[in-house]
Short mmCIF file of C-alpha atoms in Angstrom, two decimals:
data_model
loop_
_atom_site.label_atom_id
_atom_site.label_comp_id
_atom_site.label_asym_id
_atom_site.label_seq_id
_atom_site.Cartn_x
_atom_site.Cartn_y
_atom_site.Cartn_z
CA MET D 27 20.45 1.55 -7.65
CA LYS D 28 17.34 3.75 -8.00
CA ILE D 29 17.52 3.43 -11.78
CA LEU D 30 17.63 -0.38 -11.53
CA PHE D 31 14.59 -0.32 -9.24
CA VAL D 32 12.65 1.94 -11.66
CA VAL D 33 13.58 -0.31 -14.60
CA LEU D 34 12.47 -3.40 -12.64
CA VAL D 35 9.12 -1.76 -11.79
CA LEU D 36 8.57 -0.78 -15.43
CA VAL D 37 9.40 -4.28 -16.67
CA LEU D 38 7.08 -5.90 -14.14
CA ALA D 39 4.30 -3.46 -15.01
CA SER D 40 4.57 -4.33 -18.70
CA VAL D 41 4.26 -8.09 -18.16
CA PRO D 42 0.67 -9.37 -17.89
CA ALA D 43 -0.22 -10.01 -14.27
CA LEU D 44 -1.01 -13.53 -13.11
CA SER D 45 -4.57 -13.55 -11.79
CA GLN D 46 -6.36 -15.81 -9.36
CA GLY D 47 -8.04 -18.82 -10.85
CA THR D 48 -7.89 -22.53 -11.36
CA SER D 49 -6.77 -22.57 -14.98
CA ASN D 50 -3.53 -21.99 -16.79
CA ILE D 51 -4.39 -18.47 -17.94
CA THR D 52 -3.22 -15.00 -17.14
CA CYS D 53 -5.13 -11.78 -17.67
CA LYS D 54 -3.98 -8.30 -18.59
CA MET D 55 -4.62 -5.66 -15.94
CA PRO D 56 -7.26 -4.68 -14.81
CA PHE D 57 -8.89 -8.00 -15.75
CA GLN D 58 -9.17 -10.86 -13.25
CA ASN D 59 -9.34 -14.60 -13.83
CA ILE D 60 -12.92 -15.33 -12.80
CA GLY D 61 -14.20 -18.75 -13.79
CA SER D 62 -11.26 -19.20 -16.19
CA ARG D 63 -12.24 -16.07 -18.13
CA CYS D 64 -10.65 -12.61 -18.03
CA LEU D 65 -13.30 -10.29 -16.59
CA PHE D 66 -13.33 -6.73 -15.30
CA LEU D 67 -16.21 -5.62 -13.06
CA ASP D 68 -16.27 -1.89 -12.42
CA PRO D 69 -19.04 -0.96 -9.96
CA LEU D 70 -17.92 2.69 -10.01
CA GLU D 71 -18.59 3.08 -13.74
CA ALA D 72 -22.27 3.23 -14.68
CA GLY D 73 -24.37 4.08 -17.69
CA THR D 74 -26.51 2.72 -20.48
CA TRP D 75 -25.85 -0.64 -22.14
CA TYR D 76 -24.36 1.25 -25.09
CA ASP D 77 -22.14 3.42 -22.86
CA MET D 78 -20.84 0.39 -20.99
CA ARG D 79 -20.17 -1.48 -24.21
CA LEU D 80 -18.11 1.52 -25.34
CA PHE D 81 -16.39 1.61 -21.93
CA CYS D 82 -15.40 -2.04 -22.37
CA SER D 83 -14.08 -1.46 -25.89
CA MET D 84 -11.85 1.30 -24.50
CA GLN D 85 -10.16 -1.28 -22.24
CA GLY D 86 -8.42 -2.87 -25.24
CA GLN D 87 -8.83 -4.36 -28.67
CA GLY D 88 -11.50 -7.05 -28.76
CA VAL D 89 -12.86 -6.26 -25.28
CA ASP D 90 -16.66 -6.25 -24.98
CA LEU D 91 -19.42 -6.90 -22.47
CA VAL D 92 -19.17 -10.42 -21.04
CA VAL D 93 -20.65 -13.48 -22.71
CA LEU D 94 -22.02 -15.48 -19.73
CA ASP D 95 -22.71 -18.69 -21.65
CA ASP D 96 -21.82 -21.17 -18.91
CA PRO D 97 -23.71 -21.67 -15.61
CA ASN D 98 -20.39 -22.32 -13.83
CA LEU D 99 -19.14 -18.95 -15.03
CA LEU D 100 -22.34 -17.28 -13.81
CA HIS D 101 -21.78 -18.90 -10.41
CA ALA D 102 -18.13 -17.76 -10.34
CA VAL D 103 -19.20 -14.19 -11.17
CA TYR D 104 -21.87 -14.33 -8.43
CA GLN D 105 -19.27 -15.54 -5.92
CA TYR D 106 -16.84 -12.78 -6.94
CA ILE D 107 -19.51 -10.08 -6.66
CA THR D 108 -20.67 -11.21 -3.22
CA GLU D 109 -17.19 -11.97 -1.85
CA TYR D 110 -15.87 -8.51 -2.70
CA GLY D 111 -19.03 -6.59 -1.72
CA LEU D 112 -19.78 -5.45 -5.27
CA ASP D 113 -23.48 -6.25 -4.91
CA ARG D 114 -25.12 -2.82 -4.92
CA THR D 115 -25.52 -2.42 -8.67
CA HIS D 116 -26.93 -4.20 -11.68
CA TYR D 117 -24.26 -5.36 -14.17
CA TRP D 118 -24.73 -5.12 -17.91
CA ILE D 119 -23.82 -8.28 -19.82
CA GLY D 120 -23.40 -8.77 -23.55
CA ALA D 121 -26.88 -10.08 -24.39
CA SER D 122 -29.69 -8.33 -26.23
CA ASP D 123 -32.67 -8.90 -28.49
CA GLN D 124 -32.39 -5.52 -30.23
CA ASP D 125 -32.31 -6.98 -33.74
CA ALA D 126 -35.40 -9.20 -33.38
CA GLU D 127 -37.77 -9.23 -30.41
CA GLY D 128 -37.44 -12.48 -28.47
CA VAL D 129 -34.27 -13.57 -30.32
CA TRP D 130 -31.57 -13.08 -27.71
CA LEU D 131 -27.98 -13.01 -28.95
CA TRP D 132 -24.64 -12.43 -27.30
CA VAL D 133 -22.36 -9.70 -28.61
CA ASP D 134 -20.43 -12.45 -30.44
CA SER D 135 -23.70 -13.36 -32.28
CA THR D 136 -24.16 -16.72 -30.52
CA PRO D 137 -27.64 -17.49 -29.11
CA VAL D 138 -28.41 -16.83 -25.45
CA HIS D 139 -29.84 -19.77 -23.48
CA LEU D 140 -33.28 -18.76 -22.20
CA GLY D 141 -34.83 -19.76 -18.88
CA ALA D 142 -33.11 -21.63 -16.04
CA PRO D 143 -30.42 -21.58 -14.77
CA TYR D 144 -29.65 -18.09 -16.06
CA TRP D 145 -32.78 -15.96 -16.10
CA ARG D 146 -34.67 -14.46 -13.18
CA TYR D 147 -38.09 -15.92 -12.36
CA ASP D 148 -40.79 -13.54 -11.09
CA CYS D 149 -43.00 -15.03 -8.37
CA ASP D 150 -45.65 -12.33 -8.60
CA ILE D 151 -49.24 -13.65 -8.52
CA GLU D 152 -50.42 -10.70 -10.64
CA ASN D 153 -47.87 -11.56 -13.30
CA SER D 154 -49.41 -13.97 -15.80
CA ASN D 155 -46.00 -14.86 -17.28
CA PRO D 156 -43.35 -15.09 -14.58
CA LEU D 157 -40.59 -16.24 -16.92
CA ARG D 158 -37.81 -14.00 -18.14
CA PRO D 159 -36.95 -12.63 -20.57
CA LYS D 160 -40.29 -11.02 -21.25
CA LEU D 161 -41.55 -10.21 -24.71
CA ASP D 162 -41.21 -6.48 -24.15
CA SER D 163 -40.05 -4.31 -27.02
CA ASN D 164 -38.73 -1.76 -24.51
CA ALA D 165 -36.54 -4.21 -22.54
CA ASN D 166 -33.94 -5.35 -25.04
CA CYS D 167 -30.71 -5.59 -23.04
CA ALA D 168 -29.72 -8.04 -20.32
CA ALA D 169 -28.14 -7.32 -16.97
CA LEU D 170 -27.39 -9.26 -13.82
CA ASP D 171 -30.17 -8.12 -11.50
CA HIS D 172 -28.86 -7.26 -8.03
CA THR D 173 -32.40 -7.52 -6.62
CA ALA D 174 -32.68 -11.15 -7.82
CA ASN D 175 -29.38 -12.77 -6.78
CA PHE D 176 -27.73 -11.65 -10.02
CA TYR D 177 -29.82 -13.75 -12.35
CA PHE D 178 -30.29 -12.34 -15.86
CA ALA D 179 -33.11 -9.85 -16.33
CA ASP D 180 -34.16 -7.85 -19.35
CA PHE D 181 -34.07 -4.07 -18.99
CA PRO D 182 -34.39 -1.11 -21.32
CA CYS D 183 -30.96 -0.57 -22.88
CA LEU D 184 -30.93 2.95 -21.44
CA GLY D 185 -31.36 1.59 -17.89
CA ASP D 186 -34.41 1.79 -15.65
CA GLY D 187 -34.82 5.55 -15.64
CA GLY D 188 -32.34 6.30 -12.88
CA ASP D 189 -33.72 4.13 -10.09
CA SER D 190 -30.64 1.88 -10.17
CA SER D 191 -27.14 2.04 -11.55
CA PHE D 192 -25.93 -0.33 -14.25
CA SER D 193 -22.22 -1.13 -14.28
CA PRO D 194 -20.24 -3.17 -16.82
CA ILE D 195 -18.72 -6.61 -16.77
CA CYS D 196 -16.11 -6.52 -19.51
CA GLU D 197 -14.41 -9.58 -21.00
CA ASP D 198 -11.00 -9.84 -22.65
CA GLU D 199 -9.28 -12.80 -24.27
CA PRO D 200 -7.08 -14.75 -21.83
CA ILE D 201 -3.38 -15.32 -22.32
CA TYR D 202 -2.60 -19.00 -21.89
CA LEU D 203 0.45 -19.74 -19.76
CA ASP D 204 2.21 -21.68 -22.53
CA GLU D 205 1.92 -18.50 -24.66
CA TYR D 206 3.14 -16.50 -21.64
CA ASP D 207 6.18 -18.82 -21.39
CA ASP D 208 6.89 -18.15 -25.08
CA TYR D 209 6.67 -14.42 -24.30
CA GLU D 210 9.18 -14.85 -21.45
CA ASP D 211 11.53 -16.86 -23.69
CA GLU D 212 11.46 -14.09 -26.32
CA SER D 213 12.13 -11.48 -23.61
CA ASP D 214 15.10 -13.50 -22.32
CA GLU D 215 16.56 -13.73 -25.84
CA VAL D 216 16.29 -9.96 -26.30
CA ASN D 217 17.92 -9.33 -22.91
CA GLU D 218 20.83 -11.66 -23.73
CA GLU D 219 21.65 -9.73 -26.92
#
């Protein structure tokens, strides 16, 4: 009986977990279905943009910092962060202008939408240009800014010098439930043999 239980636990652990969400996708652990994308927010891991990109790649093949290219996805991420109390850190996202100043690209090489509704707006009277991202050759990586309701802000890729922590939001490809059903069918065929 104990052996059957152990086998059942191992089988269940090897099958991708169904995550919360409104779409027909499932995500591999530790990723969650947030806004119909498979995301992993780890507020306990912190480092430079480069370190967190490496951290994401170690979560699986094809995993990278998140591409937040949809305002609904940004809202879903904001809701997740605030609902689970993960709001004490900045979160690196997969956008940078490292290759050409002012030309913001996602890690998948698609262009980043500039301005509203994504980027933080500075309401500082002394600031002659309140819009983000700024043309600053030292601030080439984007993060969700926890001091500005998690809007995008440009930071130095090495962080802000230790004043705040920068954690990753990693993204993996989803598994669509019709593919998952095919996976179950193949598993059933193997078990019948």
